[in-house]
Coordinates of C-alpha atoms in Angstrom, one line a residue:
M761 CA -80.5 -40.7 95.8
D762 CA -83.5 -38.7 97.1
K763 CA -82.7 -35.5 98.8
M764 CA -79.3 -34.2 98.9
E765 CA -77.4 -31.3 100.3
W766 CA -76.2 -28.5 97.9
I767 CA -73.9 -25.8 98.6
A768 CA -74.0 -22.6 96.7
P769 CA -71.3 -20.1 97.3
C770 CA -71.7 -16.4 96.7
H771 CA -70.3 -12.8 97.2
F772 CA -69.8 -12.1 100.9
G773 CA -72.6 -9.8 102.1
L774 CA -75.2 -11.3 99.6
E775 CA -76.3 -14.4 101.2
S776 CA -79.8 -13.0 101.7
V777 CA -80.3 -12.5 98.2
L778 CA -79.2 -16.1 97.1
K779 CA -81.3 -17.4 100.0
R780 CA -84.4 -15.8 98.5
E781 CA -83.6 -17.1 95.2
I782 CA -83.2 -20.8 96.3
Q783 CA -86.5 -20.5 98.2
D784 CA -88.0 -19.0 95.0
L785 CA -87.0 -22.3 93.3
G786 CA -88.9 -24.3 95.8
Y787 CA -85.8 -25.7 97.8
E788 CA -85.5 -25.8 101.7
I789 CA -82.5 -23.9 103.0
V790 CA -80.4 -25.8 105.5
Q791 CA -77.8 -23.2 106.5
V792 CA -76.7 -19.8 105.6
E793 CA -73.1 -18.9 106.3
D794 CA -70.7 -16.2 105.3
G795 CA -70.5 -16.5 101.5
R796 CA -72.4 -19.6 101.1
V797 CA -75.9 -21.0 101.3
T798 CA -76.6 -24.6 101.8
F799 CA -79.9 -26.3 100.6
S800 CA -81.7 -29.6 100.2
G801 CA -83.3 -31.0 97.1
G802 CA -83.5 -33.8 94.7
I803 CA -81.3 -34.4 91.7
D804 CA -83.2 -31.9 89.5
A805 CA -81.5 -29.3 92.0
V806 CA -78.2 -29.6 90.2
C807 CA -79.8 -28.7 86.9
R808 CA -82.5 -26.1 88.0
A809 CA -79.8 -24.3 90.5
N810 CA -77.1 -24.0 87.8
I811 CA -79.6 -22.6 85.2
F812 CA -81.6 -20.3 87.2
L813 CA -79.5 -19.1 89.9
R814 CA -78.4 -15.4 89.1
T815 CA -76.4 -14.7 92.4
A816 CA -74.6 -17.8 93.0
E817 CA -70.9 -18.4 91.9
R818 CA -71.5 -22.3 91.5
V819 CA -73.2 -25.3 92.9
L820 CA -71.5 -27.8 94.8
L821 CA -72.9 -31.5 95.8
K822 CA -72.2 -31.8 99.4
V823 CA -70.5 -35.2 99.9
G824 CA -69.4 -35.0 103.4
S825 CA -68.4 -33.0 106.5
F826 CA -66.3 -34.0 109.4
Q827 CA -63.8 -32.4 112.2
A828 CA -60.0 -32.4 111.4
R829 CA -57.4 -30.9 113.5
T830 CA -54.5 -32.9 112.0
F831 CA -53.7 -34.0 108.7
E832 CA -54.3 -37.8 110.0
E833 CA -57.7 -36.8 110.6
L834 CA -58.0 -34.9 107.5
F835 CA -56.8 -38.1 105.7
E836 CA -59.3 -40.4 107.5
G837 CA -62.3 -38.2 107.3
T838 CA -61.8 -37.9 103.5
K839 CA -61.4 -41.5 103.2
N840 CA -64.6 -42.3 105.2
I841 CA -66.7 -40.4 102.4
P842 CA -68.3 -43.0 100.0
W843 CA -66.6 -41.6 96.9
E844 CA -67.8 -44.8 95.1
D845 CA -71.4 -43.4 95.1
Y846 CA -70.3 -40.3 93.2
I847 CA -67.1 -41.1 91.1
P848 CA -67.0 -44.0 88.6
A849 CA -63.8 -46.0 88.2
D850 CA -62.9 -44.1 85.0
G851 CA -63.8 -40.6 86.6
K852 CA -61.2 -37.8 86.7
F853 CA -61.0 -36.4 90.2
W854 CA -58.7 -34.0 92.0
V855 CA -59.1 -31.3 94.8
A856 CA -59.6 -28.3 92.9
K857 CA -59.6 -25.7 95.7
A858 CA -59.0 -25.9 99.3
A859 CA -59.8 -22.6 101.5
S860 CA -59.1 -22.5 105.3
V861 CA -60.5 -19.9 107.8
K862 CA -59.7 -20.1 111.7
S863 CA -58.4 -23.6 111.4
R864 CA -55.3 -25.7 112.3
L865 CA -54.8 -26.9 108.8
F866 CA -54.4 -23.9 106.7
S867 CA -52.2 -25.0 103.8
P868 CA -54.0 -25.4 100.7
S869 CA -51.6 -27.4 98.7
D870 CA -51.0 -29.7 101.6
I871 CA -54.8 -30.1 102.3
Q872 CA -55.3 -30.9 98.4
S873 CA -52.5 -33.4 98.3
I874 CA -53.6 -35.5 101.4
M875 CA -57.3 -35.4 100.4
K876 CA -56.4 -36.7 96.9
K877 CA -54.4 -39.5 98.5
A878 CA -57.2 -40.6 100.6
M879 CA -59.6 -40.5 97.8
V880 CA -57.4 -42.9 95.8
E881 CA -57.1 -45.1 98.8
R882 CA -60.8 -45.3 99.2
L883 CA -61.7 -46.0 95.5
K884 CA -58.7 -48.5 95.1
S885 CA -60.4 -50.6 97.8
R886 CA -63.9 -50.2 96.5
Y887 CA -63.1 -50.7 92.8
R888 CA -60.5 -53.3 93.6
I889 CA -57.9 -51.7 91.1
E890 CA -54.4 -50.2 91.7
W891 CA -54.4 -47.6 88.9
F892 CA -57.0 -45.0 87.6
P893 CA -57.0 -44.1 84.1
E894 CA -59.0 -40.9 84.8
S895 CA -60.2 -41.0 81.1
G896 CA -63.7 -40.2 82.1
A897 CA -66.0 -37.2 83.1
S898 CA -64.4 -34.8 85.5
Y899 CA -65.3 -34.6 89.2
P900 CA -63.4 -31.7 90.7
V901 CA -63.7 -31.5 94.6
R902 CA -63.9 -28.3 96.5
V903 CA -63.2 -28.1 100.3
F904 CA -63.7 -25.6 103.0
L905 CA -62.3 -25.5 106.6
M906 CA -63.9 -23.4 109.1
R907 CA -63.0 -23.6 112.6
D908 CA -61.5 -27.2 111.9
V909 CA -64.7 -28.4 110.3
V910 CA -64.0 -29.7 107.0
T911 CA -66.9 -29.5 104.3
V912 CA -66.4 -31.4 100.9
G913 CA -68.3 -30.9 97.9
L914 CA -68.2 -32.0 94.2
D915 CA -68.3 -28.9 92.0
T916 CA -71.2 -29.4 89.6
T917 CA -70.7 -26.1 87.8
G918 CA -67.1 -25.9 86.2
V919 CA -66.5 -22.3 84.9
S920 CA -68.0 -19.9 87.5
L921 CA -71.7 -19.1 87.1
H922 CA -70.9 -15.4 86.6
K923 CA -69.8 -16.5 83.2
R924 CA -73.3 -16.3 81.6
G925 CA -71.6 -16.5 77.8
Y926 CA -72.6 -13.1 76.9
R927 CA -69.6 -11.1 77.8
P928 CA -66.5 -12.2 75.9
V929 CA -65.3 -8.5 75.8
A930 CA -65.3 -6.8 79.0
G931 CA -64.4 -3.2 79.9
K932 CA -61.5 -1.9 82.0
A933 CA -63.0 -2.8 85.5
P934 CA -66.0 -5.0 84.7
I935 CA -68.3 -6.1 87.6
A936 CA -69.2 -9.8 87.8
E937 CA -72.5 -10.8 86.2
N938 CA -73.6 -12.5 89.4
L939 CA -72.7 -9.6 91.4
A940 CA -74.4 -7.0 89.4
A941 CA -77.5 -9.2 89.5
A942 CA -77.6 -9.5 93.2
L943 CA -77.1 -5.7 93.5
I944 CA -80.1 -5.1 91.2
M945 CA -82.2 -7.6 93.1
L946 CA -81.3 -5.8 96.3
T947 CA -83.0 -2.6 95.2
P948 CA -86.9 -1.9 94.9
W949 CA -86.3 -1.7 91.0
R950 CA -88.9 -3.7 89.0
K951 CA -89.3 -4.3 85.2
E952 CA -91.9 -1.7 84.7
R953 CA -89.5 1.0 86.3
I954 CA -86.7 3.0 84.6
L955 CA -83.3 1.9 85.1
V956 CA -80.1 4.0 84.0
D957 CA -76.3 3.1 84.4
P958 CA -74.5 6.2 83.6
F959 CA -71.0 4.2 83.8
C960 CA -72.2 1.2 82.1
G961 CA -69.0 0.0 80.5
S962 CA -69.5 -3.5 78.9
G963 CA -73.2 -3.2 79.8
T964 CA -73.5 -5.7 82.7
F965 CA -76.0 -3.9 85.0
P966 CA -78.4 -3.1 82.0
I967 CA -77.9 -6.7 80.5
E968 CA -78.6 -8.2 83.9
A969 CA -81.7 -6.0 84.5
A970 CA -82.9 -6.9 81.0
M971 CA -82.6 -10.6 81.6
I972 CA -84.5 -10.1 84.8
A973 CA -87.3 -8.2 83.3
A974 CA -87.6 -10.8 80.4
N975 CA -87.2 -13.8 82.8
I976 CA -84.2 -15.2 81.2
A977 CA -82.4 -17.8 83.1
P978 CA -78.7 -16.9 83.2
G979 CA -77.3 -20.4 82.6
M980 CA -79.2 -21.2 79.5
N981 CA -76.6 -20.7 77.3
R982 CA -73.6 -22.4 78.7
S983 CA -72.6 -25.8 79.7
F984 CA -71.8 -27.5 83.2
T985 CA -69.5 -30.1 84.5
A986 CA -72.4 -32.1 85.9
E987 CA -73.8 -32.6 82.6
N988 CA -71.2 -35.4 82.0
W989 CA -72.1 -37.0 85.4
T990 CA -74.4 -39.7 83.4
N991 CA -74.0 -41.9 86.7
L992 CA -75.7 -39.5 88.7
V993 CA -77.8 -36.9 86.6
G994 CA -79.9 -38.3 83.6
K995 CA -79.8 -36.1 80.4
R996 CA -83.8 -36.0 81.0
N997 CA -83.1 -33.7 84.0
W998 CA -81.2 -31.2 81.9
Y999 CA -83.7 -31.1 79.1
E1000 CA -86.5 -30.7 81.6
A1001 CA -84.7 -27.6 83.3
V1002 CA -83.8 -26.0 80.0
N1003 CA -87.5 -26.6 78.7
E1004 CA -88.8 -25.0 81.9
A1005 CA -86.4 -22.0 81.6
S1006 CA -87.5 -21.6 77.9
D1007 CA -91.2 -21.5 78.9
V1008 CA -90.9 -18.6 81.1
I1009 CA -89.1 -16.2 78.8
N1010 CA -91.1 -13.1 77.9
D1011 CA -88.8 -11.0 75.7
Q1012 CA -91.8 -8.9 74.1
I1013 CA -92.1 -6.7 77.1
E1014 CA -91.6 -3.1 77.0
T1015 CA -88.5 -1.6 79.1
D1016 CA -86.9 1.6 79.8
I1017 CA -83.2 0.5 80.5
Q1018 CA -80.5 2.7 79.3
G1019 CA -76.7 2.4 79.4
Y1020 CA -74.4 5.3 79.2
D1021 CA -70.7 5.7 78.9
A1022 CA -68.1 8.2 77.6
D1023 CA -66.3 5.7 75.9
G1024 CA -67.6 5.0 72.3
E1025 CA -65.5 1.7 71.8
V1026 CA -66.7 0.2 75.1
L1027 CA -70.4 0.8 74.2
R1028 CA -70.1 -1.0 70.9
A1029 CA -68.8 -3.9 72.9
A1030 CA -72.0 -3.4 75.4
R1031 CA -74.2 -3.7 72.3
K1032 CA -72.6 -6.8 71.2
N1033 CA -72.9 -8.3 74.9
A1034 CA -76.7 -7.4 74.9
E1035 CA -77.4 -9.0 71.7
A1036 CA -75.6 -12.2 72.7
A1037 CA -77.5 -12.1 75.9
G1038 CA -80.7 -12.0 73.8
V1039 CA -81.8 -8.4 75.3
G1040 CA -80.3 -6.0 72.6
S1041 CA -84.0 -4.9 71.9
L1042 CA -84.7 -4.1 75.5
I1043 CA -81.7 -1.7 76.4
H1044 CA -80.8 1.6 74.9
F1045 CA -77.1 2.5 74.8
Q1046 CA -75.9 5.9 74.3
Q1047 CA -72.5 7.8 74.4
R1048 CA -72.8 10.4 77.3
E1049 CA -70.7 12.0 79.8
V1050 CA -72.1 11.5 83.5
K1051 CA -72.6 15.4 83.7
D1052 CA -75.0 15.2 81.0
L1053 CA -77.2 12.6 82.7
S1054 CA -80.8 13.5 82.5
H1055 CA -84.1 11.8 81.9
P1056 CA -87.6 13.3 81.2
K1057 CA -89.5 10.7 83.3
K1058 CA -89.7 10.7 87.1
Y1059 CA -89.0 7.9 89.8
G1060 CA -86.4 6.2 87.9
F1061 CA -83.3 4.2 89.3
I1062 CA -79.4 4.7 88.8
I1063 CA -77.7 1.4 89.4
T1064 CA -74.0 1.7 88.8
N1065 CA -70.4 0.9 89.1
P1066 CA -68.5 4.1 88.9
P1067 CA -64.7 4.1 88.6
Y1068 CA -62.7 3.3 91.7
G1069 CA -59.5 4.8 91.1
E1070 CA -57.5 1.8 91.6
R1071 CA -54.8 3.1 89.5
L1072 CA -53.0 6.2 91.0
E1073 CA -53.2 8.2 87.6
E1074 CA -57.0 7.9 87.7
K1075 CA -57.5 8.5 91.4
K1076 CA -56.9 12.6 90.9
N1077 CA -59.9 12.5 88.6
L1078 CA -62.2 10.9 91.0
P1079 CA -63.3 14.0 93.0
G1080 CA -64.6 15.7 89.8
L1081 CA -66.4 12.8 88.4
Y1082 CA -68.2 12.0 91.7
R1083 CA -69.1 15.7 92.1
E1084 CA -70.7 15.7 88.6
F1085 CA -72.4 12.5 89.2
G1086 CA -73.9 14.0 92.3
E1087 CA -75.0 17.2 90.6
A1088 CA -76.8 15.2 87.8
F1089 CA -78.5 13.1 90.3
R1090 CA -79.9 16.1 92.3
R1091 CA -81.4 17.4 89.1
L1092 CA -83.5 13.9 88.9
D1093 CA -85.1 15.0 92.1
S1094 CA -87.5 12.1 92.2
W1095 CA -85.0 9.4 91.4
S1096 CA -83.2 6.9 93.6
A1097 CA -79.4 5.9 93.0
Y1098 CA -77.3 3.0 93.9
M1099 CA -73.7 2.6 93.4
I1100 CA -70.9 0.2 94.3
T1101 CA -67.7 1.6 94.8
S1102 CA -64.4 1.2 96.7
Y1103 CA -63.7 4.8 96.8
E1104 CA -63.6 6.1 100.4
D1105 CA -64.6 9.7 99.6
A1106 CA -67.7 8.6 97.4
E1107 CA -70.3 10.2 99.7
R1108 CA -68.4 13.3 100.2
Y1109 CA -67.9 14.4 96.5
F1110 CA -71.2 12.9 95.6
G1111 CA -72.7 15.6 98.0
R1112 CA -75.0 13.4 100.1
K1113 CA -74.9 10.7 102.7
A1114 CA -76.3 7.4 101.6
D1115 CA -79.6 6.4 103.4
K1116 CA -77.9 3.0 103.8
N1117 CA -74.6 1.3 102.8
R1118 CA -73.7 -2.2 102.7
K1119 CA -70.2 -3.7 102.8
I1120 CA -69.7 -6.2 100.0
Y1121 CA -66.5 -8.1 99.0
N1122 CA -65.9 -7.9 95.2
G1123 CA -63.3 -10.6 95.2
M1124 CA -60.6 -9.5 97.7
L1125 CA -61.6 -5.8 97.3
K1126 CA -63.7 -4.3 100.0
T1127 CA -66.4 -2.1 98.4
Y1128 CA -69.7 -0.5 99.6
F1129 CA -73.1 -0.3 98.0
Y1130 CA -74.4 3.1 98.6
Q1131 CA -78.1 3.4 98.6
F1132 CA -79.8 6.9 98.0
A1133 CA -83.5 6.6 98.1
G1134 CA -85.8 8.7 96.3
P1135 CA -89.6 9.2 96.9
K1136 CA -91.9 6.3 96.1
P1137 CA -94.3 6.9 93.0
P1138 CA -97.8 7.7 93.6
K1139 CA -99.8 4.3 93.7
Q1140 CA -101.5 3.7 90.2
K1141 CA -105.6 3.9 90.6
K1142 CA -107.1 0.6 90.0
Q1143 CA -108.3 -0.4 86.6
K1144 CA -112.1 -0.3 87.8
D1145 CA -111.5 3.3 89.2
A1146 CA -110.1 4.2 85.7
L1147 CA -113.2 3.0 84.1
R1148 CA -115.7 5.0 86.2

């Protein structure tokens, strides 16, 4: 196989960030849709995309696309896909997930059942066997139906890419690692700038920022379903991608990344998570209330996920909490702040209307990414001017 098409799903509203990441890896964008980006690349793409992409949820190998308004059309369209090119005779295969939007076929369980039958029929005729042991590698299938167009992909990832492997212990309302990375990448923050998260919880924002700063690929310390697809992907491809990721790490940099939280127990977990991610030395964690938020330097960034008040007993505390946050931010008069929250009165109690806000779906929860821009720092004089 030369160039293939790959599908990378992501959080709704963050497709532009993922598109830029894929282009930075050197792959050509085929299509950008709500919640996913399709791109083309050789077999190396399965390894590099899984290891390097910070904002994707998984990577799918696109195996077919067709129109289906009836279950008969779904069966025939699925049966026409050359499954024998992907799944060996002993492969374990099933339709792991089906999603349908604005389509006549909408029952996930029926879609999954019919597609599995069609796959079995196709492979029975190609391998000339009546029974499949399914004792080999796993080949989970994912299918999207959008306006009666069926898109079928093999899931190369397995456990979602937001599971980096560093966060076995999470706080009360953790933000997904890939969502945190995407939000950081939406801001103008760079590794030489200050970053503070005053509601850091299990440390996701500071850890993702430190990994970006040190150029640590998010998928370096985990495994993927496609590692066992020896009929499609050689071990050499995986070794080369891991070596590439290892070669670009620079964890000897100086950073000013800080995480604060009022809960000391949660902070202990955050420190463990940072160590597991290989960035423990790049982050300063401190037990501190949001009202005590301060920093001696100018032109820093606050990027945070404050409490949403999803529980009724917590909701009554939100006005005071957001008010304290806003007051502390105003004392940092040259700083910028970015917060993701579903709290509808966030701007009101924060005391300032956001310069921009962006609707983002965090799972099924509609949230807004509020952006409060501060002044740009003065440009540094060029080295030659400093030497005069």
